[in-house]
Amino acid sequence: MTLATVLIVAAALIGIGLYGALSQQSFVMLMMGLELMLNGGLLAVIGLWANTMGGAPEGQLLAIIIMAVMAVDMAIGFALVTAVYRKRQADVTESLTTMKH
Amino acid sequence: MTTFLAALLLILFLSVGFAGAAVADRAIPAFLAGQTAPSWRLSLADAVRLLQTQRIRTEAPDALLWWLAPALYLALAIVGLAVIPFGQDLVAIPSEVGIVVWGSCEALTIVAVFMFGWSANAPLALIGAYRYVAIGLPAMLLSMFVLIGAALPAESLGFIEIVEAQRTVWNVVRQPAGLILFLMLGLAISLRGPFDYASPEDLAGGVTADVSGPGLLAWKIARLTMLVSVSAVTATAFLGGYLGPILPGFVWLLLKTAVVLLVLIWAGSVFARMPPARMMSVIWTMLLPLSFLMLLVVGVELLLWG
Amino acid sequence: MGLTDLLFFALSAVAIVSGWRVFATDSMVRASFLLLLSFVAVGLIIVMLAAPYIGVATVFMMAVEMMVMALFMVMFMMNPAGLNPMMMVHQHRFSIAAGVLAFAGLTAAILFTSFPENSVDPSTPVVHDLGIELLGPSMLIFETAGVTLLATMIGSVILSSRSGRFGMADQGSKPPGLEPDGEPAGRQPEQGGGHHHH
């Protein structure tokens, strides 16, 4: 379990997440892609913290911030999905060709 | 070596606790109804009957998850119990973040119950799973605040430090309401009585409505094991865990767990279930602020006299 | 190759394969469970990397998040049970290329960078250090995250509440006309949004 292998796993998760976020039509699946990218980011941050920072606590703090970002992403994302669904009964990105109404 | 001993004690604790829970689960409702307690053999007979019962199938279930859900539930109960210390260094999985591990077990339990209800692909099971998630998530949330209140005097998230910090005074004295809130979570997480929104009678069994035979037996076993685990966590976090004179710590923990377990089964058969919507507003508007208040009280107490 | 390495590769394989299956499964609920599995594997790797609090907290948080996600799946989305094959993608080739390119680029960057070697000492009280850091030197950052979460809560309640500015959201919530009984003000979406059945 070297730093390089951990970071490559993180890179793979980010790659898959990017594919998902770009390719999925459904809002929730799109958010899953974003979450997967953040997952990879979290792993990379902790991998770097554990192997290059000698245990300085700021690295863990950054991981906590990433987790807060995940929570914000989920909450606002679902609120937006709810708002769009209320308005248009739509759940795919293609139905949002106009941002008004 | 101590880890090995702790693992053996864990197995002993689980078997004794499970047998006791299985007997008490029948004896207490009978006692409350004024009948004589049925023989312990009845539980065994029931298990054998379930093993031989024909398995029913719903239309297009998710068979893998349907089988996995009881196993996950049981595994979570065992992992949750494994972070509980049986003595000063006697713990099967020593973890400095024991409370968070237990919290993850709680959260994943809700996932397991949802999985079980959803994978049956049947309406009543899905409604039960939905209601359970709606009630279970906020109940789990407030249990975490209560547990943080228990961790504050110890200045640690590990269960050993939490027990050691109770040498002067048990946490139940510091936050009596916390104990009651945590018992509510115990009812919710072991699918029991007033918090059993997953498999209530008004949904014809909810998540278990379309399960029969060995699957149902596995689910019931997991449920009783979780009851033992949550009782042990309550005893550790609020009643001083393994602390006690003369007898070894393991026996004290077992006795305290037994008391909590009996209280839980009693509460499960005495209190009525509220409609889910009303229960939700009670949890979010009354119990959650109460748990914040308890946290504040413990904090102020520690600041002034800690 | 020790037991740690073996465990690490097994967990990495689980994390990556289940992460990929998220976008290849037919049922959206199953997809969220797979994503949860990926997160649990990553959480365990993080625990192995000497950050027990972050790892276990990841599992805790993601269990709750994925539970909520699965609920929304069943509520809003079609085909939650996965009874029909499902492939809802756009710009598929481009996305695959972007994903592969991102992976290749990051891997190249990782392989051609020389990182400083300064591993965390196993005896460091990392959880204790994190607590002191959160409520000591970095308290402002931590509190900012807290305020951000509060703003998120308010924002999501406002966004998702049923009563809009011009009445109930699901009854149109149309703005009043510019003259009495006239057309509602503002631009109209073409053929009332897009309700697709799949």
Coordinates of C-alpha atoms in Angstrom, one line a residue:
Chain A
M1 CA 0.0 0.0 0.0
T2 CA 2.3 2.7 -1.3
L3 CA 1.2 6.3 -1.8
A4 CA 1.3 5.8 -5.6
T5 CA -1.2 2.9 -5.5
V6 CA -3.6 4.8 -3.2
L7 CA -3.5 7.8 -5.5
I8 CA -4.1 5.6 -8.6
V9 CA -7.1 4.1 -6.9
A10 CA -8.3 7.6 -6.2
A11 CA -7.6 8.6 -9.8
A12 CA -9.7 5.6 -11.0
L13 CA -12.6 6.7 -8.8
I14 CA -12.4 10.3 -10.1
G15 CA -12.3 9.0 -13.7
I16 CA -15.4 6.8 -13.2
G17 CA -17.1 9.7 -11.4
L18 CA -16.3 12.1 -14.2
Y19 CA -17.7 9.6 -16.7
G20 CA -20.9 9.3 -14.7
A21 CA -21.4 13.0 -14.1
L22 CA -21.0 13.7 -17.8
S23 CA -22.9 10.8 -19.3
Q24 CA -26.0 10.3 -17.0
Q25 CA -29.3 11.9 -18.0
S26 CA -31.0 11.4 -14.7
F27 CA -30.3 14.1 -12.0
V28 CA -29.7 11.7 -9.2
M29 CA -27.4 9.5 -11.3
L30 CA -25.5 12.6 -12.2
M31 CA -25.1 13.5 -8.5
M32 CA -23.8 10.0 -7.9
G33 CA -21.0 10.7 -10.3
L34 CA -20.2 13.9 -8.4
E35 CA -20.2 12.0 -5.1
L36 CA -17.9 9.4 -6.6
M37 CA -15.4 12.1 -7.7
L38 CA -15.5 13.6 -4.2
N39 CA -14.9 10.1 -2.9
G40 CA -11.7 9.8 -4.9
G41 CA -10.7 13.3 -3.7
L42 CA -11.2 12.2 -0.1
L43 CA -9.1 9.1 -0.6
A44 CA -6.3 11.2 -2.3
V45 CA -6.3 13.8 0.5
I46 CA -6.0 11.1 3.2
G47 CA -3.4 9.2 1.2
L48 CA -1.2 12.3 0.9
W49 CA -1.8 13.2 4.5
A50 CA -0.8 9.8 5.8
N51 CA 2.3 9.5 3.6
T52 CA 3.8 13.0 3.1
M53 CA 2.6 15.2 6.0
G54 CA 3.9 13.3 9.0
G55 CA 0.5 13.4 10.7
A56 CA 0.0 17.2 10.6
P57 CA -3.7 17.5 11.6
E58 CA -4.5 20.1 8.9
G59 CA -4.7 17.2 6.4
Q60 CA -7.5 15.6 8.3
L61 CA -9.2 19.0 8.5
L62 CA -9.2 19.2 4.7
A63 CA -10.9 15.7 4.6
I64 CA -13.6 17.0 7.0
I65 CA -14.2 20.0 4.6
I66 CA -14.6 17.6 1.7
M67 CA -17.2 15.7 3.7
A68 CA -19.0 18.9 4.4
V69 CA -18.9 19.6 0.6
M70 CA -20.4 16.2 0.0
A71 CA -23.3 17.0 2.4
V72 CA -23.9 20.4 0.8
D73 CA -23.8 18.8 -2.7
M74 CA -26.4 16.2 -1.7
A75 CA -28.8 18.6 0.1
I76 CA -28.8 21.3 -2.5
G77 CA -28.9 18.8 -5.3
F78 CA -32.0 17.0 -4.0
A79 CA -33.7 20.3 -3.2
L80 CA -33.1 21.4 -6.8
V81 CA -34.4 18.0 -8.1
T82 CA -37.5 18.4 -5.9
A83 CA -38.1 22.0 -7.2
V84 CA -37.7 20.9 -10.8
Y85 CA -39.9 17.9 -10.3
R86 CA -42.6 20.1 -8.7
K87 CA -42.5 22.5 -11.6
R88 CA -42.1 20.2 -14.6
Q89 CA -42.6 16.6 -13.5
A90 CA -39.2 16.1 -15.1
D91 CA -36.2 14.1 -13.8
V92 CA -33.7 14.2 -16.7
T93 CA -31.3 17.0 -17.6
E94 CA -32.6 17.3 -21.2
S95 CA -35.9 18.8 -19.8
L96 CA -34.0 21.8 -18.5
T97 CA -33.5 23.6 -21.8
T98 CA -34.7 26.8 -20.3
M99 CA -34.0 27.9 -16.7
K100 CA -37.1 30.1 -16.4
H101 CA -40.3 28.6 -14.9
Chain B
M1 CA -3.8 -12.7 23.6
T2 CA -6.3 -10.3 25.3
T3 CA -7.9 -9.8 21.9
F4 CA -8.4 -13.5 21.6
L5 CA -9.9 -13.7 25.1
A6 CA -12.1 -10.8 24.3
A7 CA -13.3 -12.5 21.1
L8 CA -14.2 -15.6 23.1
L9 CA -16.0 -13.5 25.7
L10 CA -17.8 -11.8 22.8
I11 CA -19.1 -15.1 21.6
L12 CA -20.1 -16.1 25.1
F13 CA -21.8 -12.7 25.6
L14 CA -23.7 -13.1 22.3
S15 CA -24.9 -16.6 23.0
V16 CA -26.0 -15.9 26.6
G17 CA -27.6 -12.6 25.7
F18 CA -29.3 -14.1 22.6
A19 CA -30.8 -17.0 24.6
G20 CA -31.9 -14.7 27.4
A21 CA -33.4 -12.3 24.9
A22 CA -35.3 -15.1 23.1
V23 CA -36.8 -16.3 26.4
A24 CA -37.6 -12.8 27.7
D25 CA -39.2 -11.8 24.4
R26 CA -41.9 -14.4 25.1
A27 CA -42.0 -14.3 28.9
I28 CA -42.5 -10.6 29.5
P29 CA -45.5 -10.1 27.2
A30 CA -47.0 -13.2 28.8
F31 CA -46.3 -11.9 32.3
L32 CA -47.8 -8.5 31.4
A33 CA -50.9 -10.2 30.1
G34 CA -51.2 -12.1 33.4
Q35 CA -50.4 -15.5 31.9
T36 CA -47.7 -17.9 33.0
A37 CA -44.6 -17.7 30.9
P38 CA -44.4 -20.2 28.1
S39 CA -41.7 -22.8 28.2
W40 CA -38.3 -21.9 26.7
R41 CA -38.8 -24.9 24.4
L42 CA -41.5 -23.0 22.5
S43 CA -38.8 -20.6 21.1
L44 CA -36.9 -23.6 19.8
A45 CA -40.0 -25.2 18.4
D46 CA -40.8 -22.0 16.6
A47 CA -37.4 -21.8 15.1
V48 CA -37.6 -25.4 13.8
R49 CA -41.1 -24.7 12.5
L50 CA -39.8 -21.7 10.5
L51 CA -36.9 -23.8 9.2
Q52 CA -39.4 -26.2 7.7
T53 CA -42.0 -23.7 6.5
Q54 CA -42.4 -23.4 2.8
R55 CA -40.7 -20.4 1.3
I56 CA -42.9 -17.9 -0.5
R57 CA -41.7 -15.9 -3.5
T58 CA -42.9 -12.5 -4.6
E59 CA -42.9 -11.4 -8.2
A60 CA -39.4 -10.5 -9.4
P61 CA -37.7 -9.9 -6.1
D62 CA -34.1 -8.8 -5.8
A63 CA -33.1 -12.2 -4.5
L64 CA -29.5 -11.3 -3.7
L65 CA -30.3 -8.3 -1.5
W66 CA -33.2 -10.1 0.1
W67 CA -30.8 -12.7 1.4
L68 CA -28.0 -10.3 2.1
A69 CA -30.2 -7.9 4.3
P70 CA -30.6 -10.3 7.3
A71 CA -26.9 -11.2 7.1
L72 CA -26.0 -7.5 7.1
Y73 CA -28.3 -6.8 10.0
L74 CA -26.7 -9.6 12.0
A75 CA -23.2 -8.6 11.1
L76 CA -23.9 -5.0 12.2
A77 CA -25.2 -6.2 15.5
I78 CA -22.0 -8.2 16.1
V79 CA -19.7 -5.4 15.0
G80 CA -21.5 -3.0 17.2
L81 CA -21.0 -5.3 20.2
A82 CA -17.4 -6.0 19.3
V83 CA -16.3 -2.4 20.2
I84 CA -17.8 -2.7 23.7
P85 CA -15.1 -3.4 26.3
F86 CA -15.7 -6.3 28.7
G87 CA -12.9 -5.2 31.0
Q88 CA -10.2 -2.5 31.1
D89 CA -8.3 -3.9 28.1
L90 CA -10.7 -6.6 27.1
V91 CA -12.2 -5.5 23.8
A92 CA -12.6 -7.6 20.6
I93 CA -12.0 -4.6 18.2
P94 CA -10.1 -2.0 20.1
S95 CA -11.1 1.4 18.5
E96 CA -10.4 4.9 19.7
V97 CA -13.5 6.0 17.8
G98 CA -15.9 3.3 19.2
I99 CA -18.9 5.7 19.3
V100 CA -18.5 6.5 15.6
V101 CA -18.2 2.8 14.8
W102 CA -21.5 2.2 16.7
G103 CA -23.0 5.2 14.9
S104 CA -22.1 3.6 11.5
C105 CA -23.7 0.4 12.6
E106 CA -26.9 2.3 13.4
A107 CA -26.9 4.0 10.1
L108 CA -26.1 0.9 8.1
T109 CA -28.9 -1.0 10.1
I110 CA -31.4 1.5 8.6
V111 CA -29.9 0.7 5.2
A112 CA -30.3 -3.1 5.9
V113 CA -33.9 -2.7 6.9
F114 CA -34.7 -0.6 3.8
M115 CA -32.8 -3.2 1.7
F116 CA -35.0 -6.0 3.1
G117 CA -38.2 -4.2 2.5
W118 CA -37.3 -2.9 -0.9
S119 CA -35.9 -6.1 -2.3
A120 CA -39.1 -8.0 -1.7
N121 CA -40.7 -6.0 -4.5
A122 CA -44.0 -5.9 -2.7
P123 CA -46.1 -2.9 -1.6
L124 CA -46.5 -3.5 2.1
A125 CA -42.8 -4.3 2.5
L126 CA -41.8 -1.1 0.7
I127 CA -44.2 1.0 2.8
G128 CA -42.7 -0.5 5.9
A129 CA -39.2 0.2 4.7
Y130 CA -40.2 3.8 3.8
R131 CA -41.7 4.5 7.2
Y132 CA -38.8 3.0 9.0
V133 CA -36.3 5.2 7.2
A134 CA -38.4 8.3 7.9
I135 CA -38.4 7.5 11.6
G136 CA -35.1 5.7 11.9
L137 CA -32.9 8.5 10.4
P138 CA -33.9 11.2 12.9
A139 CA -33.9 8.7 15.8
M140 CA -30.4 7.7 14.9
L141 CA -29.4 11.4 14.6
L142 CA -30.6 12.2 18.2
S143 CA -28.9 9.0 19.5
M144 CA -25.6 10.4 18.2
F145 CA -26.1 13.7 20.1
V146 CA -26.9 11.7 23.2
L147 CA -23.8 9.6 22.8
I148 CA -21.7 12.7 22.3
G149 CA -23.1 13.8 25.7
A150 CA -21.8 10.5 27.1
A151 CA -18.4 11.0 25.5
L152 CA -18.0 14.6 26.7
P153 CA -16.9 13.7 30.3
A154 CA -14.5 11.1 28.9
E155 CA -13.0 13.6 26.4
S156 CA -12.7 10.7 24.1
L157 CA -14.8 8.8 21.5
G158 CA -13.5 5.4 22.7
F159 CA -15.8 3.2 24.8
I160 CA -13.1 2.2 27.3
E161 CA -12.4 5.9 28.2
I162 CA -16.2 6.5 28.4
V163 CA -16.5 3.7 30.9
E164 CA -13.4 4.8 32.9
A165 CA -14.8 8.3 33.1
Q166 CA -17.9 6.9 34.9
R167 CA -15.9 5.7 37.9
T168 CA -17.0 8.8 39.8
V169 CA -20.6 9.1 38.6
W170 CA -22.5 7.1 36.0
N171 CA -23.6 9.0 32.9
V172 CA -27.3 8.3 33.7
V173 CA -27.0 10.7 36.5
R174 CA -25.4 13.3 34.3
Q175 CA -28.1 13.0 31.6
P176 CA -31.1 10.9 32.6
A177 CA -33.1 12.1 29.6
G178 CA -30.2 10.9 27.4
L179 CA -30.7 7.4 28.7
I180 CA -34.4 7.5 27.8
L181 CA -33.7 8.9 24.3
F182 CA -31.2 6.2 23.8
L183 CA -33.6 3.5 24.9
M184 CA -36.0 4.9 22.2
L185 CA -33.3 4.4 19.6
G186 CA -32.8 0.9 21.0
L187 CA -36.5 0.2 20.3
A188 CA -36.2 1.7 16.8
I189 CA -33.0 -0.2 15.9
S190 CA -34.2 -3.5 17.1
L191 CA -37.6 -3.0 15.4
R192 CA -39.7 -3.2 18.6
G193 CA -43.0 -2.0 19.9
P194 CA -43.7 1.8 19.6
F195 CA -40.8 2.3 17.2
D196 CA -41.4 -0.7 15.0
Y197 CA -42.4 1.2 11.8
A198 CA -40.8 -1.4 9.6
S199 CA -42.8 -4.5 10.5
P200 CA -45.9 -3.4 12.4
E201 CA -49.2 -5.3 12.4
D202 CA -51.1 -2.5 10.7
L203 CA -49.0 -3.2 7.6
A204 CA -49.5 -7.0 8.0
G205 CA -45.9 -7.4 9.0
G206 CA -44.4 -4.7 6.8
V207 CA -40.9 -5.7 5.6
T208 CA -41.6 -9.2 6.8
A209 CA -45.0 -9.5 5.2
D210 CA -43.7 -11.5 2.2
V211 CA -41.0 -13.4 3.9
S212 CA -41.5 -16.9 5.3
G213 CA -39.4 -19.9 6.4
P214 CA -35.6 -19.6 6.9
G215 CA -35.5 -16.0 5.7
L216 CA -37.9 -14.9 8.4
L217 CA -36.0 -16.9 11.0
A218 CA -32.7 -15.2 10.0
W219 CA -34.4 -11.8 10.3
K220 CA -35.8 -12.6 13.7
I221 CA -32.4 -13.9 14.9
A222 CA -30.7 -10.7 13.6
R223 CA -33.4 -8.6 15.3
L224 CA -32.8 -10.2 18.7
T225 CA -29.0 -10.0 18.3
M226 CA -29.4 -6.3 17.7
L227 CA -31.5 -6.0 20.8
V228 CA -28.6 -7.6 22.8
S229 CA -26.1 -5.2 21.2
V230 CA -28.0 -2.1 21.7
S231 CA -28.7 -3.1 25.4
A232 CA -24.9 -3.6 25.9
V233 CA -24.1 -0.2 24.3
T234 CA -26.7 1.5 26.6
A235 CA -25.3 -0.3 29.6
T236 CA -21.8 0.8 28.6
A237 CA -22.5 4.4 27.7
F238 CA -24.9 5.2 30.6
L239 CA -24.7 2.5 33.3
G240 CA -20.9 2.3 33.8
G241 CA -20.4 -0.8 31.6
Y242 CA -18.1 -3.3 33.2
L243 CA -17.6 -1.2 36.4
G244 CA -18.8 -2.8 39.6
P245 CA -17.5 -4.3 42.9
I246 CA -16.4 -7.9 43.6
L247 CA -17.7 -9.6 40.4
P248 CA -15.6 -9.6 37.2
G249 CA -16.4 -6.8 34.7
F250 CA -17.8 -9.2 32.2
V251 CA -20.5 -10.4 34.6
W252 CA -21.4 -6.8 35.6
L253 CA -21.8 -5.8 31.9
L254 CA -23.9 -8.9 31.4
L255 CA -26.2 -8.0 34.4
K256 CA -26.6 -4.4 33.3
T257 CA -27.3 -5.5 29.8
A258 CA -29.9 -7.9 31.0
V259 CA -31.6 -5.0 33.0
V260 CA -31.7 -2.8 29.9
L261 CA -32.9 -5.6 27.7
L262 CA -35.8 -6.3 30.1
V263 CA -36.7 -2.7 30.1
L264 CA -36.6 -2.5 26.3
I265 CA -38.8 -5.6 26.0
W266 CA -41.2 -4.2 28.6
A267 CA -41.4 -0.8 26.9
G268 CA -41.9 -2.6 23.6
S269 CA -45.0 -4.4 24.8
V270 CA -46.5 -1.6 27.0
F271 CA -46.3 1.6 24.9
A272 CA -48.5 2.2 21.8
R273 CA -47.2 3.2 18.4
M274 CA -48.0 6.7 17.2
P275 CA -48.9 7.4 13.5
P276 CA -45.7 7.9 11.6
A277 CA -46.3 11.5 10.7
R278 CA -47.0 12.5 14.3
M279 CA -44.0 10.5 15.5
M280 CA -41.9 12.4 13.0
S281 CA -42.9 15.8 14.2
V282 CA -42.4 14.6 17.9
I283 CA -38.8 13.5 17.0
W284 CA -37.9 16.6 15.0
T285 CA -39.6 19.3 17.1
M286 CA -39.3 17.9 20.7
L287 CA -36.8 15.1 21.1
L288 CA -34.0 16.5 18.9
P289 CA -34.0 19.9 20.7
L290 CA -34.1 18.0 24.0
S291 CA -31.0 16.1 23.0
F292 CA -29.3 19.4 22.2
L293 CA -30.3 20.7 25.6
M294 CA -28.9 17.6 27.3
L295 CA -25.6 18.1 25.4
L296 CA -25.6 21.7 26.6
V297 CA -26.3 20.7 30.2
V298 CA -23.5 18.2 30.3
G299 CA -21.1 20.8 28.7
V300 CA -22.0 23.4 31.3
E301 CA -21.7 21.0 34.1
L302 CA -18.2 19.9 33.0
L303 CA -17.2 23.6 32.5
L304 CA -18.3 24.5 36.0
W305 CA -17.3 21.4 38.0
G306 CA -15.3 19.2 35.5
Chain C
M1 CA 3.2 -8.7 -0.2
G2 CA 1.7 -8.7 3.3
L3 CA -1.8 -9.0 4.6
T4 CA -2.2 -5.2 4.6
D5 CA -1.4 -5.0 0.9
L6 CA -3.7 -7.9 0.1
L7 CA -6.5 -6.2 2.1
F8 CA -5.8 -2.9 0.4
F9 CA -6.0 -4.4 -3.1
A10 CA -9.2 -6.3 -2.3
L11 CA -10.8 -3.1 -0.9
S12 CA -9.6 -1.0 -3.9
A13 CA -11.0 -3.6 -6.2
V14 CA -14.4 -3.4 -4.4
A15 CA -14.3 0.4 -4.4
I16 CA -13.5 0.6 -8.2
V17 CA -15.7 -2.2 -9.4
S18 CA -18.7 -1.2 -7.4
G19 CA -18.1 2.5 -8.4
W20 CA -18.2 1.4 -12.1
R21 CA -21.3 -0.9 -11.6
V22 CA -23.2 2.2 -10.3
F23 CA -23.5 3.4 -13.8
A24 CA -24.1 -0.1 -15.3
T25 CA -26.9 -1.5 -13.2
D26 CA -30.5 -1.4 -14.2
S27 CA -32.0 -0.4 -10.9
M28 CA -31.3 3.0 -9.4
V29 CA -31.8 1.8 -5.8
R30 CA -29.2 -0.9 -6.5
A31 CA -27.0 1.8 -7.9
S32 CA -27.1 3.8 -4.7
F33 CA -26.4 0.6 -2.7
L34 CA -23.4 0.0 -5.0
L35 CA -22.2 3.5 -4.4
L36 CA -22.5 3.0 -0.7
L37 CA -20.4 -0.2 -1.0
S38 CA -17.8 1.9 -2.9
F39 CA -17.8 4.4 -0.1
V40 CA -17.5 1.8 2.6
A41 CA -14.5 0.3 0.9
V42 CA -12.9 3.7 0.6
G43 CA -13.7 4.3 4.3
L44 CA -12.0 1.1 5.3
I45 CA -8.9 2.0 3.2
I46 CA -8.8 5.4 5.0
V47 CA -9.0 3.6 8.4
M48 CA -6.0 1.5 7.2
L49 CA -4.2 4.7 6.3
A50 CA -4.1 5.7 10.0
A51 CA -7.1 8.0 9.9
P52 CA -9.7 6.1 11.9
Y53 CA -12.0 9.0 12.6
I54 CA -12.2 10.2 9.0
G55 CA -12.7 6.6 7.7
V56 CA -15.4 5.6 10.1
A57 CA -17.1 9.0 9.8
T58 CA -17.1 8.5 6.0
V59 CA -19.0 5.2 6.4
F60 CA -21.4 6.8 8.8
M61 CA -22.2 9.8 6.7
M62 CA -22.4 7.9 3.4
A63 CA -24.7 5.3 4.9
V64 CA -27.1 8.1 5.7
E65 CA -26.6 9.9 2.4
M66 CA -27.1 6.9 0.3
M67 CA -30.2 6.0 2.3
V68 CA -31.7 9.4 1.4
M69 CA -30.5 8.9 -2.2
A70 CA -32.3 5.6 -2.4
L71 CA -35.5 7.2 -1.0
F72 CA -35.4 9.9 -3.7
M73 CA -34.7 7.3 -6.3
V74 CA -37.9 5.5 -5.5
M75 CA -39.8 8.7 -5.2
F76 CA -38.9 10.5 -8.3
M77 CA -37.2 8.1 -10.7
M78 CA -38.6 5.6 -13.1
N79 CA -37.7 1.9 -12.9
P80 CA -36.4 1.8 -9.3
A81 CA -36.9 -1.9 -9.2
G82 CA -34.7 -2.6 -12.2
L83 CA -37.3 -4.7 -13.9
N84 CA -36.5 -3.3 -17.3
P85 CA -33.0 -2.7 -18.8
M86 CA -32.0 0.9 -18.3
M87 CA -29.4 2.9 -20.1
M88 CA -30.0 6.6 -19.8
V89 CA -27.0 8.4 -21.2
H90 CA -26.1 11.3 -23.4
Q91 CA -22.8 12.2 -25.0
H92 CA -21.7 8.7 -24.1
R93 CA -18.5 8.4 -26.1
F94 CA -17.3 11.8 -25.0
S95 CA -17.9 10.9 -21.4
I96 CA -16.0 7.7 -21.6
A97 CA -13.1 9.5 -23.3
A98 CA -13.2 12.2 -20.6
G99 CA -13.2 9.6 -17.8
V100 CA -10.3 7.7 -19.3
L101 CA -8.4 10.8 -20.1
A102 CA -8.9 12.1 -16.5
F103 CA -7.7 8.7 -15.1
A104 CA -4.7 8.6 -17.5
G105 CA -3.7 12.2 -16.9
L106 CA -3.9 11.8 -13.1
T107 CA -2.0 8.5 -13.2
A108 CA 0.7 10.0 -15.3
A109 CA 0.9 13.0 -12.9
I110 CA 1.1 10.6 -9.9
L111 CA 3.8 8.4 -11.5
F112 CA 6.0 11.3 -12.6
T113 CA 5.8 13.2 -9.4
S114 CA 8.3 12.5 -6.6
F115 CA 6.4 12.9 -3.4
P116 CA 8.1 13.7 -0.1
E117 CA 8.4 10.7 2.2
N118 CA 7.1 11.6 5.6
S119 CA 4.7 8.9 6.9
V120 CA 2.5 9.4 9.9
D121 CA 4.0 7.9 13.0
P122 CA 1.7 5.0 14.2
S123 CA 2.0 6.3 17.8
T124 CA 0.6 9.7 16.9
P125 CA -2.8 10.3 18.6
V126 CA -4.3 11.4 15.3
V127 CA -7.9 11.5 16.5
H128 CA -6.9 13.7 19.5
D129 CA -4.8 15.9 17.2
L130 CA -7.7 16.4 14.9
G131 CA -10.0 17.4 17.7
I132 CA -7.5 19.9 19.0
E133 CA -7.0 21.3 15.5
L134 CA -10.8 21.5 14.8
L135 CA -11.6 23.5 17.9
G136 CA -8.2 25.2 18.2
P137 CA -6.1 26.7 15.4
S138 CA -8.6 25.9 12.7
M139 CA -11.8 26.7 14.5
L140 CA -12.7 29.5 12.1
I141 CA -12.5 27.1 9.1
F142 CA -14.6 24.5 11.0
E143 CA -17.2 27.0 12.0
T144 CA -17.3 28.3 8.4
A145 CA -18.2 24.7 7.4
G146 CA -20.9 24.7 10.1
V147 CA -22.4 28.0 8.8
T148 CA -22.2 26.7 5.3
L149 CA -24.2 23.7 6.3
L150 CA -26.8 25.9 8.0
A151 CA -27.1 28.0 4.8
T152 CA -27.5 24.7 2.9
M153 CA -30.3 23.7 5.2
I154 CA -32.1 27.0 4.7
G155 CA -31.5 26.9 1.0
S156 CA -32.7 23.4 0.5
V157 CA -35.9 24.1 2.5
I158 CA -36.6 27.2 0.4
L159 CA -35.9 25.4 -2.8
S160 CA -37.9 22.3 -2.1
S161 CA -40.9 23.9 -0.3
R162 CA -44.2 23.5 -2.0
S163 CA -45.4 27.1 -1.7
G164 CA -43.7 29.1 -4.4
R165 CA -43.7 32.9 -4.9
F166 CA -46.9 32.7 -7.0
G167 CA -48.8 30.0 -5.2
M168 CA -48.3 26.3 -5.0
A169 CA -45.5 25.0 -7.0
D170 CA -47.3 21.9 -8.3
Q171 CA -50.3 24.0 -9.4
G172 CA -48.1 26.0 -11.8
S173 CA -47.1 28.9 -9.6
K174 CA -47.6 31.2 -12.5
P175 CA -46.9 34.9 -12.1
P176 CA -49.9 37.2 -12.6
G177 CA -50.5 38.7 -16.0
L178 CA -49.3 42.1 -17.0
E179 CA -52.9 43.3 -17.6
P180 CA -56.0 41.7 -15.8
D181 CA -56.7 38.2 -17.1
G182 CA -53.8 38.5 -19.5
E183 CA -51.0 36.1 -20.2
P184 CA -48.7 35.4 -17.3
A185 CA -45.6 37.5 -17.3
G186 CA -42.3 36.1 -18.2
R187 CA -41.2 33.5 -20.8
Q188 CA -43.1 30.2 -21.1
P189 CA -41.3 26.9 -21.4
E190 CA -42.0 25.0 -24.6
Q191 CA -44.7 22.4 -24.3
G192 CA -44.7 22.5 -20.5
G193 CA -41.3 21.0 -19.7
G194 CA -40.5 17.4 -20.6
H195 CA -42.2 14.5 -18.9
H196 CA -40.5 11.5 -20.4
H197 CA -41.6 8.0 -19.7
H198 CA -38.9 5.4 -20.0

